XYZ file of C-alpha atoms in Angstrom:
233
model
C 0.000 0.000 0.000
C 1.512 3.289 -1.116
C 2.025 6.103 1.373
C 0.105 9.248 0.513
C 2.174 12.403 -0.228
C 0.223 14.245 2.470
C 1.128 11.654 5.096
C 4.794 11.732 4.098
C 4.856 15.525 4.307
C 3.340 15.447 7.786
C 5.934 12.910 8.915
C 8.700 15.075 7.494
C 7.356 18.147 9.310
C 7.138 16.186 12.563
C 10.689 14.918 12.127
C 11.982 18.451 11.507
C 10.092 19.716 14.564
C 11.629 16.977 16.728
C 15.127 17.809 15.470
C 14.603 21.502 16.206
C 13.225 20.788 19.683
C 16.143 18.490 20.517
C 18.605 21.090 19.257
C 17.023 23.774 21.448
C 17.050 21.537 24.536
C 20.638 20.376 24.018
C 22.005 23.842 23.208
C 20.293 25.434 26.222
C 21.593 22.672 28.494
C 25.099 23.032 27.017
C 25.137 26.779 27.609
C 23.711 26.344 31.116
C 26.477 23.849 31.944
C 29.179 26.278 30.817
C 27.631 28.916 33.061
C 29.295 27.074 35.933
C 31.881 24.751 34.340
C 34.876 26.008 32.327
C 34.720 24.729 28.730
C 37.175 21.803 28.785
C 38.027 22.069 25.085
C 36.749 23.810 21.959
C 36.567 22.831 18.296
C 39.326 25.354 17.556
C 41.587 23.754 20.145
C 40.900 20.284 18.749
C 41.607 21.433 15.210
C 44.953 22.922 16.172
C 45.818 19.853 18.239
C 45.227 17.631 15.203
C 47.623 19.879 13.283
C 50.299 19.154 15.874
C 50.196 22.563 17.581
C 49.133 21.269 20.980
C 46.824 22.896 23.497
C 48.296 25.235 26.104
C 45.748 26.823 28.467
C 45.482 27.765 32.115
C 42.033 28.875 33.291
C 41.913 31.899 35.563
C 38.696 33.357 37.058
C 37.811 36.872 35.956
C 38.124 38.042 39.554
C 41.834 37.145 39.454
C 42.634 38.498 35.974
C 44.047 42.024 36.047
C 41.171 44.439 35.227
C 43.359 46.075 32.580
C 42.981 42.929 30.463
C 39.201 43.186 30.239
C 39.509 46.914 29.570
C 41.983 46.212 26.776
C 39.623 43.637 25.260
C 36.773 46.149 25.348
C 38.998 48.878 23.923
C 40.287 46.695 21.117
C 37.307 44.517 20.251
C 33.992 45.869 21.511
C 33.639 49.310 23.077
C 29.869 48.823 23.573
C 30.226 45.454 25.318
C 28.441 46.573 28.477
C 25.603 48.358 26.702
C 24.556 46.056 23.842
C 22.506 42.849 24.037
C 25.090 40.763 22.208
C 25.000 42.493 18.824
C 26.363 45.854 17.738
C 24.345 46.471 14.594
C 26.117 49.737 13.857
C 29.489 47.947 13.843
C 28.069 45.133 11.704
C 26.737 47.607 9.133
C 30.006 49.541 9.117
C 31.995 46.346 8.570
C 29.670 45.288 5.761
C 30.041 48.604 3.948
C 33.834 48.587 4.383
C 34.200 45.005 3.198
C 32.011 45.689 0.165
C 34.672 48.131 -1.020
C 37.302 45.382 -1.054
C 40.652 45.187 0.679
C 41.307 43.519 4.026
C 38.156 41.879 5.388
C 37.119 43.147 8.799
C 34.430 41.802 11.087
C 31.827 43.547 13.188
C 31.422 40.790 15.764
C 31.054 41.660 19.420
C 32.903 39.926 22.231
C 29.663 38.040 22.923
C 29.518 36.748 19.337
C 33.186 35.787 19.398
C 32.685 33.944 22.680
C 29.683 32.051 21.290
C 31.707 31.041 18.234
C 34.826 30.088 20.192
C 32.988 28.083 22.856
C 30.427 26.202 20.775
C 31.213 26.343 17.058
C 33.873 25.978 14.395
C 35.728 28.923 12.897
C 34.489 28.524 9.319
C 31.051 27.566 8.073
C 29.772 30.707 6.367
C 26.179 31.848 6.879
C 24.924 28.625 8.567
C 27.572 29.059 11.246
C 26.717 32.752 11.598
C 23.083 31.791 12.198
C 24.121 29.334 14.921
C 26.470 31.968 16.330
C 23.547 34.382 16.658
C 21.502 31.735 18.487
C 24.270 30.922 20.942
C 24.939 34.648 21.429
C 21.340 35.149 22.537
C 21.657 32.183 24.895
C 24.871 33.289 26.604
C 23.624 36.856 26.973
C 20.471 35.482 28.623
C 21.947 32.661 30.721
C 25.487 33.795 31.481
C 25.496 37.562 31.747
C 28.341 39.910 30.923
C 30.869 38.868 33.573
C 30.715 35.206 32.610
C 30.905 36.064 28.904
C 34.068 38.081 29.473
C 35.503 35.400 31.744
C 35.020 32.652 29.152
C 36.234 34.894 26.328
C 39.467 35.753 28.119
C 40.088 32.093 28.894
C 39.437 30.426 25.530
C 40.400 33.057 22.950
C 43.512 32.057 21.024
C 46.430 34.233 22.119
C 49.133 32.520 20.086
C 49.743 29.358 18.110
C 48.368 26.582 20.319
C 47.949 29.016 23.231
C 44.496 29.780 24.624
C 43.415 32.340 27.167
C 45.106 35.450 28.459
C 46.670 33.651 31.410
C 48.521 31.185 29.177
C 49.312 34.096 26.856
C 50.776 36.184 29.661
C 52.951 33.279 30.760
C 54.094 32.705 27.182
C 54.932 36.309 26.365
C 55.819 37.929 29.675
C 56.821 35.124 32.033
C 54.110 35.760 34.638
C 50.396 35.104 35.002
C 47.508 37.384 34.053
C 46.853 38.582 37.595
C 49.441 41.352 37.331
C 49.448 42.587 33.769
C 50.534 46.119 33.027
C 48.374 48.272 30.780
C 50.902 47.826 27.980
C 51.063 44.046 28.380
C 47.275 43.726 28.407
C 47.030 45.915 25.310
C 49.614 43.813 23.474
C 47.692 40.619 24.193
C 44.485 42.313 23.011
C 46.268 43.384 19.811
C 47.105 39.734 19.109
C 43.533 38.438 19.466
C 42.254 39.135 15.926
C 45.165 37.244 14.280
C 46.882 35.116 16.945
C 48.721 32.938 14.428
C 50.345 35.913 12.705
C 51.021 38.277 15.617
C 53.094 38.091 18.780
C 52.695 40.179 21.923
C 56.381 40.145 22.817
C 58.518 42.760 21.041
C 55.745 43.523 18.533
C 56.516 45.487 15.388
C 54.594 47.300 12.687
C 50.803 47.221 12.873
C 50.715 45.034 15.999
C 52.831 47.543 17.924
C 50.799 50.533 16.723
C 47.525 48.750 17.409
C 48.701 47.740 20.888
C 49.677 51.317 21.696
C 46.279 52.546 20.500
C 44.508 49.964 22.651
C 46.566 51.016 25.683
C 45.428 54.619 25.172
C 41.788 53.598 24.686
C 41.932 51.420 27.813
C 42.266 54.620 29.813
C 39.068 55.894 28.194
C 37.312 52.612 29.038
C 38.265 53.071 32.683
C 37.498 56.791 32.808
C 34.087 56.473 31.122
C 33.193 53.246 32.979
C 32.729 51.318 29.741
C 33.584 48.227 31.790
C 30.945 48.982 34.441
C 29.109 45.688 33.865
C 32.255 43.823 34.966
C 32.737 45.693 38.207
C 31.340 44.194 41.395
């Protein structure tokens, strides 16, 4: 007995609905778990490990990381971190217009979006990954809050080849942990974040040095104007 097209369509719709519901449940549970548990590993870390680069990380709570590091991250990556809901649409539009003109591609992602991508997704993937990134961004903004987002970001962002987190980065570049970073050291690590495989925080030259110096200056503005207010207890 042949199955009617209508019945098959209904089964397909039900199957899709079940997949979507399971995805929502699993993703919410995953994000909720990471609200309290440090992400043990990310897809980026695994990819680099398979390439023979190893995984060097040393988790440090936000309360122990020198405040200048978070200020440098805000100054260099996302000046509206404390005021947006996960997305800076002005920055996204600006990046789109700039990239449409050609030249070096620049992103408009917030720290929240970068954290969602780093913690839960792969680096590539095009528009499907961007859609998932938006979903996870909404979840971490809702479930984690700003302090946890910054804490996870500063602990899993790649700060050098095979090096993850600002604490491991500080040990690699400056020989001490991230609890006592100077403004200049924090700015240099922040300058590395966009291209950690091509930049180094120790004795930087060219663009990395200029960018680090600019971040150091803007970090003072972040502190003066309380742009990091959501991170203060």
